[in-house]
Short mmCIF file of C-alpha atoms in Angstrom, two decimals:
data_model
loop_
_atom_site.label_atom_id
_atom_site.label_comp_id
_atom_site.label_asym_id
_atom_site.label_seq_id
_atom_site.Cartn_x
_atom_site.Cartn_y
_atom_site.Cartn_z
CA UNK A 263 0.00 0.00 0.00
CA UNK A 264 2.54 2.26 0.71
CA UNK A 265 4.30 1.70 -2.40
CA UNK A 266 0.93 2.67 -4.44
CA UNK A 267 0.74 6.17 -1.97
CA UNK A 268 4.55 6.59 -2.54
CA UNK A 269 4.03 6.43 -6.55
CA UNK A 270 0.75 8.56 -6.50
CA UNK A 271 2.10 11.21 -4.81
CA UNK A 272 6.03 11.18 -6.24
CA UNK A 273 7.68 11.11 -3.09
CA UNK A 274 7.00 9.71 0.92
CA UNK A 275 3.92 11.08 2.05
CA UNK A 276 5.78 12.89 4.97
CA UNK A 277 8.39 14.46 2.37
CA UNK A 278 5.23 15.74 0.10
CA UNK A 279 3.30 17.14 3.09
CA UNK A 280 6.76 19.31 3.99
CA UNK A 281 7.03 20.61 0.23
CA UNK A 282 3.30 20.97 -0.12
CA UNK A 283 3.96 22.90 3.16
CA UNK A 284 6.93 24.74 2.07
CA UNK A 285 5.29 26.03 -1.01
CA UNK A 286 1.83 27.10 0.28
CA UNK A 287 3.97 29.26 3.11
CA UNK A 288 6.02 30.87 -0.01
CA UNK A 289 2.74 30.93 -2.48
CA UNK A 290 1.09 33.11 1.12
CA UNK A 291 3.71 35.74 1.63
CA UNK A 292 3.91 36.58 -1.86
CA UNK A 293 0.10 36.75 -1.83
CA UNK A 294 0.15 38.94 1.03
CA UNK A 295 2.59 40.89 -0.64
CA UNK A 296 0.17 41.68 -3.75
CA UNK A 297 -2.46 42.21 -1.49
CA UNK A 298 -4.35 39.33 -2.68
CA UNK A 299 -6.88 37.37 -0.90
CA UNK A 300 -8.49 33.78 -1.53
CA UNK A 301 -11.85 35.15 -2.01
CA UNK A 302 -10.18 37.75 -4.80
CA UNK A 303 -8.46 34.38 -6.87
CA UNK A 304 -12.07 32.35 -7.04
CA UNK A 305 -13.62 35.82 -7.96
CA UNK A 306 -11.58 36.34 -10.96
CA UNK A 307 -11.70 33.47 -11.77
CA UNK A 308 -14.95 33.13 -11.49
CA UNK A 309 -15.17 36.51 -13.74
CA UNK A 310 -13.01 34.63 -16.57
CA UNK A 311 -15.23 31.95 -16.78
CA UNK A 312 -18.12 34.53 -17.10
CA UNK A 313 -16.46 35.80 -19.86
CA UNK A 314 -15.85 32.90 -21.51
CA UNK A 315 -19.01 31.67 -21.45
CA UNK A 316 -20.43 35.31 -22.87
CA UNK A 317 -17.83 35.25 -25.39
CA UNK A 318 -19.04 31.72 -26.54
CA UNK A 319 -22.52 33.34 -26.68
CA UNK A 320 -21.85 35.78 -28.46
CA UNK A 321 -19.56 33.94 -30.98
CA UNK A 322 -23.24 32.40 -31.89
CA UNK A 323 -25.09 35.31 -32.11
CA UNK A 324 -22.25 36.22 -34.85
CA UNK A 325 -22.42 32.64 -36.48
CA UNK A 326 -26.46 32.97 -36.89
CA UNK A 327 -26.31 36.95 -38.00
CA UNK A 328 -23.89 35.79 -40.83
CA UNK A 329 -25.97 32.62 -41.82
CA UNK A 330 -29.69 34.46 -41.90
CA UNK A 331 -27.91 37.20 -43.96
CA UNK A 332 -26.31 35.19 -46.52
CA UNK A 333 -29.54 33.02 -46.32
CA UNK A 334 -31.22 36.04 -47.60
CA UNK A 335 -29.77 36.34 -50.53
CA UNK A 336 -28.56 32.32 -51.34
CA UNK A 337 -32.10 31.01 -50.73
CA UNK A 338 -34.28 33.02 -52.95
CA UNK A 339 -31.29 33.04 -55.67
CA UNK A 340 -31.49 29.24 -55.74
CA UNK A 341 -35.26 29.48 -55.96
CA UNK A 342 -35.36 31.27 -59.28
CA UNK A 343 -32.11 29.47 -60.54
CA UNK A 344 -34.25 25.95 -59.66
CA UNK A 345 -37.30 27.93 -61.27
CA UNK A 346 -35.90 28.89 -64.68
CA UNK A 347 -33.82 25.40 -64.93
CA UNK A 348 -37.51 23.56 -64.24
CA UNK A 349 -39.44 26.38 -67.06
CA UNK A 350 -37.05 25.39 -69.45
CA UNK A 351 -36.97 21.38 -68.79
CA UNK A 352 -41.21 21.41 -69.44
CA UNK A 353 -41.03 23.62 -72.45
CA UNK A 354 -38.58 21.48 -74.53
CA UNK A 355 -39.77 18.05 -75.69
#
């Protein structure tokens, strides 16, 4: 079992606990030192999602404006274009 934990988590447990340690102390005082709080990291990041997600929106919106306006002029040109090619088959022989 211990070899399985030791493999997972690339080192003893009680080594990774003191680097996981280590770092989170560092990753703080630099934090503290931008004036940064937890609640400030999920809010942006929150925000960016937001964003995202709008972007993707509106990406659609775009995608559907482009189609309905080129629709408006492909559809009723292929109309006539079938029209006159359908006039002309029934008036040869």
């Amino acid at each position: 079992m211990s070899t399985g934990i030791t493999r997972f988590l690339g080192d003893t447990p009680l080594r990774t606990v003191v680097k996981l340690a280590m770092i989170s102390f560092v990753v703080g005082v630099v934090m503290t030192a931008l004036d940064l709080s937890v609640l400030d990291v999920f809010d942006s990041v929150r925000e960016f999602i937001i964003r995202i997600w709008n972007m993707g929106f509106a990406a659609i919106e775009r995608f559907i404006g482009y189609f309905l306006l080129g629709a408006a002029i492909v559809v009723p040109a292929f109309l006539i274009i079938r029209l006159l090619k359908y006039r002309g088959r029934t008036t040869r022989p």
